[in-house]
Amino acid sequence: MPSIATKASGNNGEIKQQQKELVCVTGAGGFIGSWVVKELLLRGYRVRGTARDPADRKNAHLLALEGAEARLTLCRADVLDYDGLRAAFAGCHGVFHVASPVSNDPDLAPVAVEGTRNVINAAADAGVRRVVFTSSYGAVHMDPKRSPDAVLDESCWSDYEFCKQTGNLYCCAKMMAEITATEEAARRGLELAVVVPSMTMGPMLQQQLNFSSGHVARYLTGAKAAYPDAVAAYVDVRDVARAHVLAYERAAAANGQRFLCIGAVLHRASFLQLLKELFPQFPVTAKCQVDGEPMAKPYRFSNQRLKDLGLEFTPLRESLYETVMSLQQYGHLPQLPAPVAPKRAYL
């Protein structure tokens, strides 16, 4: 598999120009945020990352990234603190608003909306030109009225009332935050692109367990007794990071656009079968919660808009393999004998 450094290469003129440009990443220490920082450093950007506590050792992995010593600084900022954000964005050409907790806490939506409003307005007041906002496919695919023959794309939105009634409050929060980002950016004259990633797989840079990696670990060890009759969309975290930077660099074409960042859609049973094939030494969850009933069918989707920007999606098989290797590296899974790395395939 090509390294991300190879994928990130551009013409020399672009790289030389980018070395002079300062950008800020909110939530820099998180799963996606860390990879966005890494991708930006590999492309020659000067990066400022925000964290609630920059001195916390959980952010140490950022300072160890290639290029970090010369071109990365961490600063204290919280999305609910406008003044802190304004100071963090001072002198920046662009902002990547990645920071967002993953939970179904009823208080999440107000925090996500107010935090996003603060980010957009602080960016505008600091003279920032471009913002890339990290949404979620939870804001896109949750619509029971959508035809099974429809193709999920950037025009789709989740049904807010359905999400609320079914307790999917994270989806509600991401929908409201994305709408807020779009409206505030238009009001303040900022260039905005929105990246909409699905369930994100791949190696961790941070040591702390994140939601999606924990999801894999629970199924791999059999900690979850059964899996649901459900379909989900998956994407590699390195592809998500590249999508953010591609959308930023193509701002003239990307302004105001959403970019659906999905690499594969499959039933949970197929997802677990991939895990079992890759790691037969683990007791992967094998029982479905509704055995004997017709299974949900994967839906069709389009990621053409990101492909048009030059993104090549990583096969899920590779993402899963590297997810588990990473979980073992950081002690979240036992160090059982490693299987042979998978060859490139569609999944």
PDB file of C-alpha atoms in Angstrom, residues 138-145 157-173 175-176:
ATOM      1  CA  GLY A 138     -25.029  10.267  10.559  1.00  0.00           C
ATOM      2  CA  ALA A 139     -26.229  13.584   9.133  1.00  0.00           C
ATOM      3  CA  VAL A 140     -26.844  11.933   5.761  1.00  0.00           C
ATOM      4  CA  HIS A 141     -28.107   8.342   5.818  1.00  0.00           C
ATOM      5  CA  MET A 142     -30.720   8.126   8.604  1.00  0.00           C
ATOM      6  CA  ASP A 143     -33.931   8.366   6.581  1.00  0.00           C
ATOM      7  CA  PRO A 144     -36.425   5.465   6.684  1.00  0.00           C
ATOM      8  CA  LYS A 145     -38.382   6.977   3.794  1.00  0.00           C
ATOM      9  CA  TRP A 157     -29.906  14.418   4.665  1.00  0.00           C
ATOM     10  CA  SER A 158     -31.007  12.352   7.628  1.00  0.00           C
ATOM     11  CA  ASP A 159     -34.556  12.739   8.910  1.00  0.00           C
ATOM     12  CA  TYR A 160     -34.121  14.856  12.047  1.00  0.00           C
ATOM     13  CA  GLU A 161     -37.350  13.770  13.728  1.00  0.00           C
ATOM     14  CA  PHE A 162     -36.623  10.112  13.028  1.00  0.00           C
ATOM     15  CA  CYS A 163     -33.147  10.466  14.552  1.00  0.00           C
ATOM     16  CA  LYS A 164     -34.591  12.202  17.601  1.00  0.00           C
ATOM     17  CA  GLN A 165     -37.358   9.630  18.116  1.00  0.00           C
ATOM     18  CA  THR A 166     -34.938   6.701  17.795  1.00  0.00           C
ATOM     19  CA  GLY A 167     -32.391   8.178  20.208  1.00  0.00           C
ATOM     20  CA  ASN A 168     -29.751   8.934  17.587  1.00  0.00           C
ATOM     21  CA  LEU A 169     -28.914  12.267  19.184  1.00  0.00           C
ATOM     22  CA  TYR A 170     -25.376  12.302  17.751  1.00  0.00           C
ATOM     23  CA  CYS A 171     -26.892  12.393  14.259  1.00  0.00           C
ATOM     24  CA  CYS A 172     -29.156  15.268  15.338  1.00  0.00           C
ATOM     25  CA  ALA A 173     -26.162  17.164  16.705  1.00  0.00           C
ATOM     26  CA  MET A 175     -26.969  17.820  11.319  1.00  0.00           C
ATOM     27  CA  MET A 176     -27.538  20.974  13.362  1.00  0.00           C
TER      28      MET A 176
END
